[in-house]
Tab-separated table of C-alpha atoms in Angstrom:
chain	number	residue	atom	x	y	z
A	1	MET	CA	0.000	0.000	0.000
A	2	SER	CA	1.224	3.512	-0.824
A	3	THR	CA	0.632	6.851	0.869
A	4	TYR	CA	-0.486	9.884	-1.118
A	5	LEU	CA	-0.446	13.585	-0.407
A	6	TYR	CA	-3.883	15.059	-1.099
A	7	SER	CA	-3.514	18.640	0.084
A	8	ALA	CA	-1.068	21.016	1.750
A	9	VAL	CA	-1.519	24.372	3.411
A	10	ARG	CA	0.464	26.671	5.686
A	11	THR	CA	0.353	30.052	7.318
A	12	PRO	CA	2.544	32.857	6.076
A	13	PHE	CA	5.754	32.640	8.084
A	14	GLY	CA	6.165	35.620	10.384
A	15	ARG	CA	9.346	37.248	11.570
A	16	PHE	CA	10.495	36.965	15.181
A	17	ASN	CA	8.410	39.434	17.202
A	18	GLY	CA	6.529	40.249	14.013
A	19	ALA	CA	2.963	39.998	12.744
A	20	LEU	CA	2.258	36.591	14.310
A	21	ALA	CA	3.799	37.350	17.692
A	22	GLY	CA	0.380	37.701	19.284
A	23	VAL	CA	-0.875	34.287	18.113
A	24	ARG	CA	-0.435	31.222	20.307
A	25	PRO	CA	1.226	28.247	18.592
A	26	ASP	CA	-1.720	25.966	19.328
A	27	ASP	CA	-3.985	28.491	17.601
A	28	LEU	CA	-1.640	28.660	14.605
A	29	ALA	CA	-1.798	24.878	14.391
A	30	ALA	CA	-5.579	24.764	14.753
A	31	GLY	CA	-5.904	27.353	12.006
A	32	VAL	CA	-4.084	25.309	9.381
A	33	ILE	CA	-5.984	22.164	10.395
A	34	THR	CA	-9.234	24.047	9.831
A	35	ALA	CA	-8.010	25.391	6.487
A	36	LEU	CA	-6.919	21.940	5.355
A	37	LEU	CA	-10.310	20.418	6.157
A	38	GLU	CA	-12.086	23.251	4.333
A	39	ARG	CA	-10.244	22.136	1.203
A	40	ALA	CA	-11.683	18.644	1.561
A	41	PRO	CA	-15.349	19.398	2.334
A	42	GLY	CA	-16.405	15.846	1.553
A	43	LEU	CA	-14.196	14.376	4.270
A	44	ASP	CA	-15.899	13.428	7.502
A	45	PRO	CA	-13.386	14.541	10.177
A	46	ALA	CA	-14.346	11.509	12.245
A	47	GLN	CA	-12.688	9.370	9.559
A	48	ILE	CA	-9.252	10.873	10.246
A	49	GLY	CA	-7.333	7.998	11.787
A	50	GLU	CA	-4.568	10.030	13.398
A	51	VAL	CA	-3.177	13.522	13.794
A	52	VAL	CA	0.645	13.536	13.843
A	53	TRP	CA	2.091	16.942	14.629
A	54	GLY	CA	5.631	18.302	14.802
A	55	ASN	CA	6.990	20.789	17.316
A	56	ALA	CA	10.550	21.458	18.413
A	57	ASN	CA	10.054	23.370	21.637
A	58	GLY	CA	7.229	22.028	23.750
A	59	ALA	CA	8.181	24.262	26.657
A	60	GLY	CA	5.476	26.915	26.378
A	61	GLU	CA	1.940	27.240	25.096
A	62	GLU	CA	2.446	24.227	22.823
A	63	ASN	CA	3.123	21.945	25.794
A	64	ARG	CA	1.101	18.840	26.653
A	65	ASN	CA	0.840	17.393	23.134
A	66	VAL	CA	0.088	20.319	20.816
A	67	GLY	CA	-1.071	17.915	18.086
A	68	ARG	CA	-3.971	16.766	20.217
A	69	MET	CA	-4.656	20.276	21.513
A	70	ALA	CA	-4.736	21.761	18.006
A	71	ALA	CA	-7.094	19.045	16.773
A	72	LEU	CA	-9.487	19.806	19.614
A	73	LEU	CA	-9.241	23.561	19.057
A	74	ALA	CA	-9.981	23.004	15.351
A	75	GLY	CA	-13.186	21.221	16.264
A	76	LEU	CA	-12.210	17.684	15.309
A	77	PRO	CA	-14.238	15.009	17.080
A	78	THR	CA	-12.746	13.972	20.397
A	79	SER	CA	-12.530	10.434	18.940
A	80	VAL	CA	-9.671	11.481	16.599
A	81	PRO	CA	-6.361	10.694	18.331
A	82	GLY	CA	-3.343	12.975	18.115
A	83	THR	CA	0.343	12.866	18.924
A	84	THR	CA	3.257	15.283	18.847
A	85	VAL	CA	6.665	14.499	17.362
A	86	ASN	CA	9.905	16.258	18.296
A	87	ARG	CA	12.792	15.805	15.904
A	88	LEU	CA	13.711	19.493	16.197
A	89	CYS	CA	13.865	21.141	12.731
A	90	GLY	CA	12.673	17.928	11.089
A	91	SER	CA	9.623	17.478	13.301
A	92	SER	CA	6.870	18.002	10.732
A	93	LEU	CA	8.687	16.076	8.008
A	94	ASP	CA	9.021	13.291	10.551
A	95	ALA	CA	5.293	13.649	11.228
A	96	ALA	CA	4.596	13.104	7.529
A	97	MET	CA	6.911	10.094	7.464
A	98	ILE	CA	5.235	8.584	10.524
A	99	GLY	CA	1.826	9.305	9.032
A	100	SER	CA	2.777	7.605	5.785
A	101	ARG	CA	3.939	4.494	7.643
A	102	THR	CA	0.688	4.474	9.607
A	103	ILE	CA	-1.244	4.366	6.341
A	104	GLU	CA	1.025	1.795	4.723
A	105	THR	CA	0.632	-0.598	7.641
A	106	GLY	CA	-3.139	-0.265	7.465
A	107	ASP	CA	-3.479	1.318	10.890
A	108	ALA	CA	-5.247	4.337	9.359
A	109	ASP	CA	-6.593	5.329	5.970
A	110	VAL	CA	-6.410	9.118	6.421
A	111	VAL	CA	-3.809	10.981	8.489
A	112	LEU	CA	-3.438	14.684	9.133
A	113	ALA	CA	0.239	15.635	9.572
A	114	GLY	CA	1.979	18.943	10.115
A	115	GLY	CA	3.826	21.123	12.553
A	116	VAL	CA	4.009	24.456	14.319
A	117	GLU	CA	6.497	26.757	15.988
A	118	SER	CA	6.288	30.170	17.559
A	119	MET	CA	9.884	31.101	18.197
A	120	THR	CA	8.698	34.515	19.351
A	121	ARG	CA	6.573	33.043	22.123
A	122	ALA	CA	9.074	30.388	23.225
A	123	PRO	CA	9.416	30.943	26.978
A	124	TRP	CA	12.335	31.389	29.307
A	125	VAL	CA	12.740	28.471	31.674
A	126	LEU	CA	14.270	28.065	35.123
A	127	PRO	CA	15.776	24.771	36.261
A	128	LYS	CA	14.244	23.456	39.459
A	129	PRO	CA	16.616	23.594	42.439
A	130	ALA	CA	17.633	20.347	44.103
A	131	ARG	CA	16.309	21.754	47.377
A	132	GLY	CA	13.734	24.373	48.187
A	133	PHE	CA	14.494	28.077	48.647
A	134	PRO	CA	18.040	28.395	47.214
A	135	ALA	CA	19.928	31.412	48.531
A	136	GLY	CA	21.709	32.306	45.286
A	137	ASN	CA	20.561	33.780	42.002
A	138	VAL	CA	19.100	31.676	39.209
A	139	THR	CA	19.238	32.365	35.476
A	140	ALA	CA	16.319	32.130	33.070
A	141	VAL	CA	17.248	30.261	29.882
A	142	SER	CA	15.705	31.108	26.507
A	143	THR	CA	14.098	28.172	24.698
A	144	THR	CA	13.889	29.970	21.339
A	145	LEU	CA	16.746	28.122	19.632
A	146	GLY	CA	19.672	25.846	20.283
A	147	TRP	CA	21.104	24.050	23.292
A	148	ARG	CA	19.770	24.777	26.758
A	149	LEU	CA	20.352	23.166	30.180
A	150	VAL	CA	23.159	21.097	28.656
A	151	ASN	CA	24.184	17.887	30.358
A	152	GLU	CA	27.772	18.324	31.542
A	153	ARG	CA	28.632	14.835	30.274
A	154	MET	CA	28.133	15.980	26.667
A	155	PRO	CA	31.447	16.533	24.841
A	156	GLU	CA	32.052	20.235	24.208
A	157	GLU	CA	32.499	19.745	20.466
A	158	TRP	CA	28.947	18.387	20.266
A	159	THR	CA	27.332	21.367	21.981
A	160	VAL	CA	28.706	24.267	19.951
A	161	SER	CA	26.097	26.736	18.683
A	162	LEU	CA	24.337	26.055	15.392
A	163	GLY	CA	26.193	28.973	13.857
A	164	GLU	CA	29.593	27.782	15.031
A	165	ALA	CA	28.799	24.295	13.724
A	166	ASN	CA	28.210	25.804	10.301
A	167	GLU	CA	31.397	27.865	10.473
A	168	LEU	CA	33.162	24.538	11.054
A	169	LEU	CA	31.346	23.155	8.012
A	170	GLN	CA	32.481	26.154	5.998
A	171	GLU	CA	36.077	25.539	7.009
A	172	LYS	CA	35.850	21.882	6.049
A	173	TYR	CA	34.320	22.443	2.608
A	174	GLY	CA	35.625	25.896	1.723
A	175	VAL	CA	32.342	27.637	0.902
A	176	GLU	CA	33.344	31.290	0.685
A	177	ARG	CA	31.242	34.177	2.012
A	178	GLU	CA	30.498	35.505	-1.479
A	179	ARG	CA	28.945	32.219	-2.546
A	180	GLN	CA	26.810	32.076	0.589
A	181	ASP	CA	25.559	35.614	0.009
A	182	ALA	CA	24.749	34.834	-3.625
A	183	PHE	CA	22.715	31.823	-2.519
A	184	ALA	CA	20.819	34.001	-0.019
A	185	LEU	CA	20.145	36.660	-2.660
A	186	ARG	CA	18.704	33.996	-4.968
A	187	SER	CA	16.439	32.752	-2.170
A	188	HIS	CA	14.928	36.206	-1.612
A	189	ARG	CA	14.494	36.943	-5.310
A	190	LEU	CA	12.883	33.589	-6.086
A	191	ALA	CA	10.550	33.787	-3.078
A	192	ALA	CA	9.459	37.308	-3.988
A	193	ALA	CA	8.880	36.265	-7.599
A	194	ALA	CA	6.895	33.214	-6.474
A	195	TRP	CA	4.540	35.398	-4.469
A	196	ASP	CA	4.213	37.879	-7.323
A	197	ASP	CA	3.439	35.021	-9.726
A	198	GLY	CA	0.716	33.642	-7.460
A	199	PHE	CA	2.542	30.382	-6.753
A	200	TYR	CA	1.788	30.506	-3.025
A	201	ASP	CA	-1.793	31.731	-3.292
A	202	ASP	CA	-3.329	28.296	-2.810
A	203	LEU	CA	-0.679	27.031	-0.389
A	204	VAL	CA	-0.943	29.800	2.200
A	205	VAL	CA	-3.865	31.049	4.308
A	206	PRO	CA	-3.685	34.537	5.864
A	207	VAL	CA	-3.393	34.917	9.634
A	208	GLU	CA	-3.935	38.098	11.645
A	209	GLY	CA	-3.828	40.192	8.483
A	210	LEU	CA	-0.500	38.692	7.368
A	211	LYS	CA	-0.911	37.465	3.791
A	212	ARG	CA	2.689	36.896	2.677
A	213	ASP	CA	5.853	35.586	4.292
A	214	GLU	CA	7.135	38.446	6.375
A	215	GLY	CA	10.874	37.913	6.054
A	216	ILE	CA	11.271	38.159	2.273
A	217	ARG	CA	13.447	41.093	1.253
A	218	ALA	CA	12.846	41.657	-2.435
A	219	ASP	CA	15.083	44.737	-2.381
A	220	THR	CA	18.193	43.091	-0.983
A	221	SER	CA	21.376	43.204	-3.041
A	222	PRO	CA	24.908	41.803	-3.087
A	223	GLU	CA	26.104	45.074	-1.561
A	224	LYS	CA	23.618	44.957	1.318
A	225	LEU	CA	24.435	41.342	2.093
A	226	ALA	CA	28.177	41.978	1.912
A	227	ALA	CA	27.857	44.834	4.417
A	228	LEU	CA	26.478	42.609	7.176
A	229	LYS	CA	28.839	41.641	9.983
A	230	PRO	CA	29.559	37.987	10.820
A	231	SER	CA	27.234	36.679	13.518
A	232	PHE	CA	29.281	33.953	15.197
A	233	ARG	CA	32.977	34.712	14.665
A	234	PRO	CA	34.686	38.079	14.180
A	235	ASP	CA	36.281	36.704	11.015
A	236	GLY	CA	33.447	34.338	10.130
A	237	THR	CA	31.350	33.997	6.979
A	238	ILE	CA	27.856	33.452	8.394
A	239	THR	CA	25.666	36.529	8.824
A	240	ALA	CA	22.031	37.336	9.487
A	241	GLY	CA	21.701	37.640	5.709
A	242	ASN	CA	22.852	34.159	4.698
A	243	ALA	CA	21.130	32.200	7.471
A	244	SER	CA	17.455	31.516	8.100
A	245	PRO	CA	15.713	33.875	10.543
A	246	LEU	CA	13.832	33.081	13.730
A	247	SER	CA	10.213	32.645	12.646
A	248	ASP	CA	6.624	31.791	13.579
A	249	GLY	CA	4.212	29.632	11.577
A	250	ALA	CA	2.394	26.358	10.981
A	251	SER	CA	2.015	23.873	8.109
A	252	ALA	CA	-0.366	20.973	7.485
A	253	LEU	CA	-0.638	18.000	5.106
A	254	LEU	CA	-3.533	15.672	4.309
A	255	LEU	CA	-2.287	12.126	3.708
A	256	GLY	CA	-4.238	9.076	2.672
A	257	SER	CA	-4.240	5.759	0.886
A	258	ALA	CA	-5.300	5.444	-2.748
A	259	ALA	CA	-8.614	4.038	-1.579
A	260	ALA	CA	-9.248	7.126	0.564
A	261	ALA	CA	-9.662	9.418	-2.454
A	262	GLY	CA	-13.405	8.954	-2.573
A	263	ARG	CA	-13.868	9.781	1.088
A	264	ILE	CA	-11.499	12.743	0.945
A	265	GLY	CA	-13.132	14.072	-2.215
A	266	LEU	CA	-9.820	15.042	-3.804
A	267	GLU	CA	-7.411	13.488	-6.258
A	268	PRO	CA	-3.924	12.754	-4.904
A	269	ILE	CA	-1.185	15.140	-5.950
A	270	ALA	CA	1.897	13.094	-5.043
A	271	ARG	CA	2.947	9.703	-3.742
A	272	ILE	CA	5.452	9.256	-0.926
A	273	ALA	CA	7.902	6.975	-2.668
A	274	GLY	CA	10.870	6.865	-0.286
A	275	ARG	CA	11.950	7.968	3.158
A	276	GLY	CA	15.403	8.377	4.652
A	277	ALA	CA	16.925	9.307	8.004
A	278	PHE	CA	20.598	9.728	8.838
A	279	ALA	CA	22.616	10.749	11.878
A	280	LEU	CA	26.224	11.772	12.518
A	281	ASP	CA	28.235	13.856	14.994
A	282	PRO	CA	26.021	16.650	16.385
A	283	GLN	CA	28.243	19.487	15.137
A	284	ASP	CA	28.074	18.090	11.580
A	285	PHE	CA	24.271	18.277	11.394
A	286	GLY	CA	24.307	20.484	8.297
A	287	TYR	CA	25.703	17.636	6.196
A	288	ALA	CA	23.196	15.017	7.396
A	289	PRO	CA	20.636	15.584	4.578
A	290	VAL	CA	23.179	14.252	2.079
A	291	GLU	CA	22.921	10.634	3.147
A	292	ALA	CA	19.289	10.955	4.258
A	293	ALA	CA	18.332	11.873	0.685
A	294	ASN	CA	20.544	9.153	-0.789
A	295	ARG	CA	18.777	6.587	1.397
A	296	ALA	CA	15.332	7.890	0.452
A	297	LEU	CA	16.209	7.663	-3.238
A	298	ALA	CA	17.487	4.109	-2.838
A	299	ARG	CA	14.223	3.122	-1.168
A	300	ALA	CA	12.288	4.754	-4.001
A	301	GLY	CA	14.352	2.766	-6.481
A	302	ILE	CA	15.694	5.771	-8.397
A	303	GLY	CA	18.898	7.822	-8.612
A	304	TRP	CA	19.690	11.522	-8.663
A	305	ASP	CA	19.592	11.494	-12.462
A	306	ALA	CA	15.800	11.026	-12.277
A	307	VAL	CA	15.176	13.918	-9.863
A	308	GLY	CA	13.615	17.022	-11.377
A	309	ALA	CA	13.099	19.162	-8.266
A	310	VAL	CA	14.629	19.507	-4.802
A	311	GLU	CA	13.278	21.361	-1.786
A	312	LEU	CA	16.051	21.663	0.789
A	313	ASN	CA	15.381	23.644	3.934
A	314	GLU	CA	17.869	26.500	3.993
A	315	ALA	CA	18.891	26.591	7.631
A	316	PHE	CA	22.155	28.208	6.532
A	317	ALA	CA	23.423	28.973	3.038
A	318	VAL	CA	26.660	27.125	3.740
A	319	GLN	CA	25.002	23.833	4.713
A	320	SER	CA	22.625	24.067	1.766
A	321	LEU	CA	25.485	24.574	-0.674
A	322	VAL	CA	27.489	21.730	0.840
A	323	CYS	CA	24.529	19.383	0.395
A	324	VAL	CA	23.839	20.467	-3.187
A	325	ASP	CA	27.522	20.018	-4.051
A	326	ALA	CA	27.579	16.554	-2.512
A	327	TRP	CA	24.498	15.441	-4.431
A	328	GLY	CA	25.902	16.760	-7.696
A	329	VAL	CA	22.518	18.066	-8.826
A	330	ASP	CA	21.904	21.117	-10.970
A	331	PRO	CA	21.552	23.994	-8.454
A	332	GLU	CA	18.825	25.469	-10.647
A	333	ILE	CA	16.366	22.707	-9.663
A	334	VAL	CA	16.843	23.448	-5.942
A	335	ASN	CA	14.351	25.702	-4.140
A	336	THR	CA	13.039	27.217	-7.347
A	337	ARG	CA	10.383	29.155	-5.412
A	338	GLY	CA	12.661	30.448	-2.684
A	339	GLY	CA	13.805	28.866	0.552
A	340	ALA	CA	13.951	29.317	4.293
A	341	ILE	CA	16.554	32.089	4.210
A	342	ALA	CA	13.838	34.286	2.700
A	343	ILE	CA	10.614	32.542	3.707
A	344	GLY	CA	11.574	31.730	7.286
A	345	HIS	CA	12.213	28.658	9.405
A	346	PRO	CA	9.709	28.090	12.225
A	347	LEU	CA	11.381	24.888	13.342
A	348	GLY	CA	8.459	22.523	13.791
A	349	ALA	CA	6.654	23.725	10.651
A	350	SER	CA	9.428	23.709	8.049
A	351	GLY	CA	9.393	20.019	7.101
A	352	ALA	CA	5.743	20.074	6.080
A	353	ARG	CA	6.371	23.327	4.211
A	354	VAL	CA	9.129	21.865	2.042
A	355	LEU	CA	7.068	18.741	1.311
A	356	GLY	CA	3.955	20.693	0.320
A	357	THR	CA	6.020	23.093	-1.787
A	358	LEU	CA	7.785	20.212	-3.518
A	359	ALA	CA	4.494	18.606	-4.533
A	360	LYS	CA	3.355	21.825	-6.186
A	361	VAL	CA	6.720	22.445	-7.868
A	362	LEU	CA	6.591	18.966	-9.393
A	363	ARG	CA	3.186	19.727	-10.884
A	364	GLU	CA	4.275	23.175	-12.032
A	365	ARG	CA	7.381	21.851	-13.780
A	366	GLY	CA	5.841	18.613	-15.017
A	367	GLU	CA	8.540	16.582	-13.291
A	368	ARG	CA	7.952	13.078	-11.996
A	369	TRP	CA	10.388	12.784	-9.073
A	370	GLY	CA	11.407	15.207	-6.332
A	371	VAL	CA	13.302	15.234	-3.036
A	372	ALA	CA	12.414	17.146	0.129
A	373	ALA	CA	15.221	17.267	2.705
A	374	ILE	CA	16.035	19.006	5.968
A	375	CYS	CA	18.969	19.224	8.366
A	376	ILE	CA	18.324	18.839	12.074
A	377	GLY	CA	20.254	20.085	15.089
A	378	VAL	CA	22.149	17.517	17.180
A	379	GLY	CA	23.357	15.725	14.058
A	380	GLN	CA	20.423	14.416	12.029
A	381	GLY	CA	18.798	14.754	8.627
A	382	LEU	CA	15.570	13.574	7.015
A	383	ALA	CA	14.436	13.253	3.403
A	384	VAL	CA	11.357	12.171	1.474
A	385	VAL	CA	11.057	11.302	-2.206
A	386	LEU	CA	7.807	12.311	-3.894
A	387	GLU	CA	6.408	11.013	-7.147
A	388	ASN	CA	4.113	13.412	-8.988
A	389	ALA	CA	0.750	11.651	-9.112
A	390	GLY	CA	-0.029	13.352	-12.395
A	391	ALA	CA	3.201	12.486	-14.189
A	392	GLY	CA	2.359	8.850	-14.894
A	393	ALA	CA	4.409	5.811	-14.013
């Protein structure tokens, strides 16, 4: 049995402390669930076998299983079960992979998958003291991004910041600053053009008056990007301009078996043909999508020569370029409608975004095979191969 993607929708991605700052993450998630169901009016929500939801934080308003909470807030029957997955940046792609396995094993016929993150609303946390009423000061730790409350038994090289890890990657593979900035410029220009062309009109639902991704800078230039100071090392290459921003947003996917088409009331748009996961040393996380994608392709029974489109989450320009170089694909088929450097990277929502975007790009370009991939902090990567349901086998 195969799993098919029937529909995809997301919010616009908001900037940190931007237009979506006032919206709780569980409400963001409920909103895209509602929008997804509105696109399948023939589907009885009670026939959804599972909600699988991704979230990387889980420390604030999205605590206590945000997948279940969002389903309830969206008005799904209480009989529809829900779970939350945390594989950091890959959480919602993992949710789609788990959902596809659930369908393929026959445990459910229709699964709603997706993810959410409000990096703006991520709370500060205080560790509990070993004993009551400590006399000294305590420090609140931000849960927005990266390591927190690190176990002292972790090797120091594993727990470097995400930015420092990518500076190490830059040193290893020699990706110069100018090339990173050029990649970032392309991301902004392609994302802006995609919105102007109407590509995202049926993939994105407005929230709180925000209709387009808030972080896209259509007016950026090589000169503006070159003027930015390095963010992690005084002599480094990574800047705020060639890395993805802190973001808020949610994404959702409607998955089902071939037999579910009649109940859903939609024709499938893509088949999940292969899945891959890979792990390596935590500081090398940016390179992990390379082997994850290779494994997904092997399971789909095809090679890179058959791939017509790639959606790779742009956590950093340097890690994206290293992956594209390693795959040996034509860079022009990668992120043809912009990437996370421009669009944004709300951690738990990005995997579902790249998968939904890939399905539409395959239809737009008339390509049969595509790869969606994402790097994940603490040394992991995920990838999914899609087959365009309209391209013919």
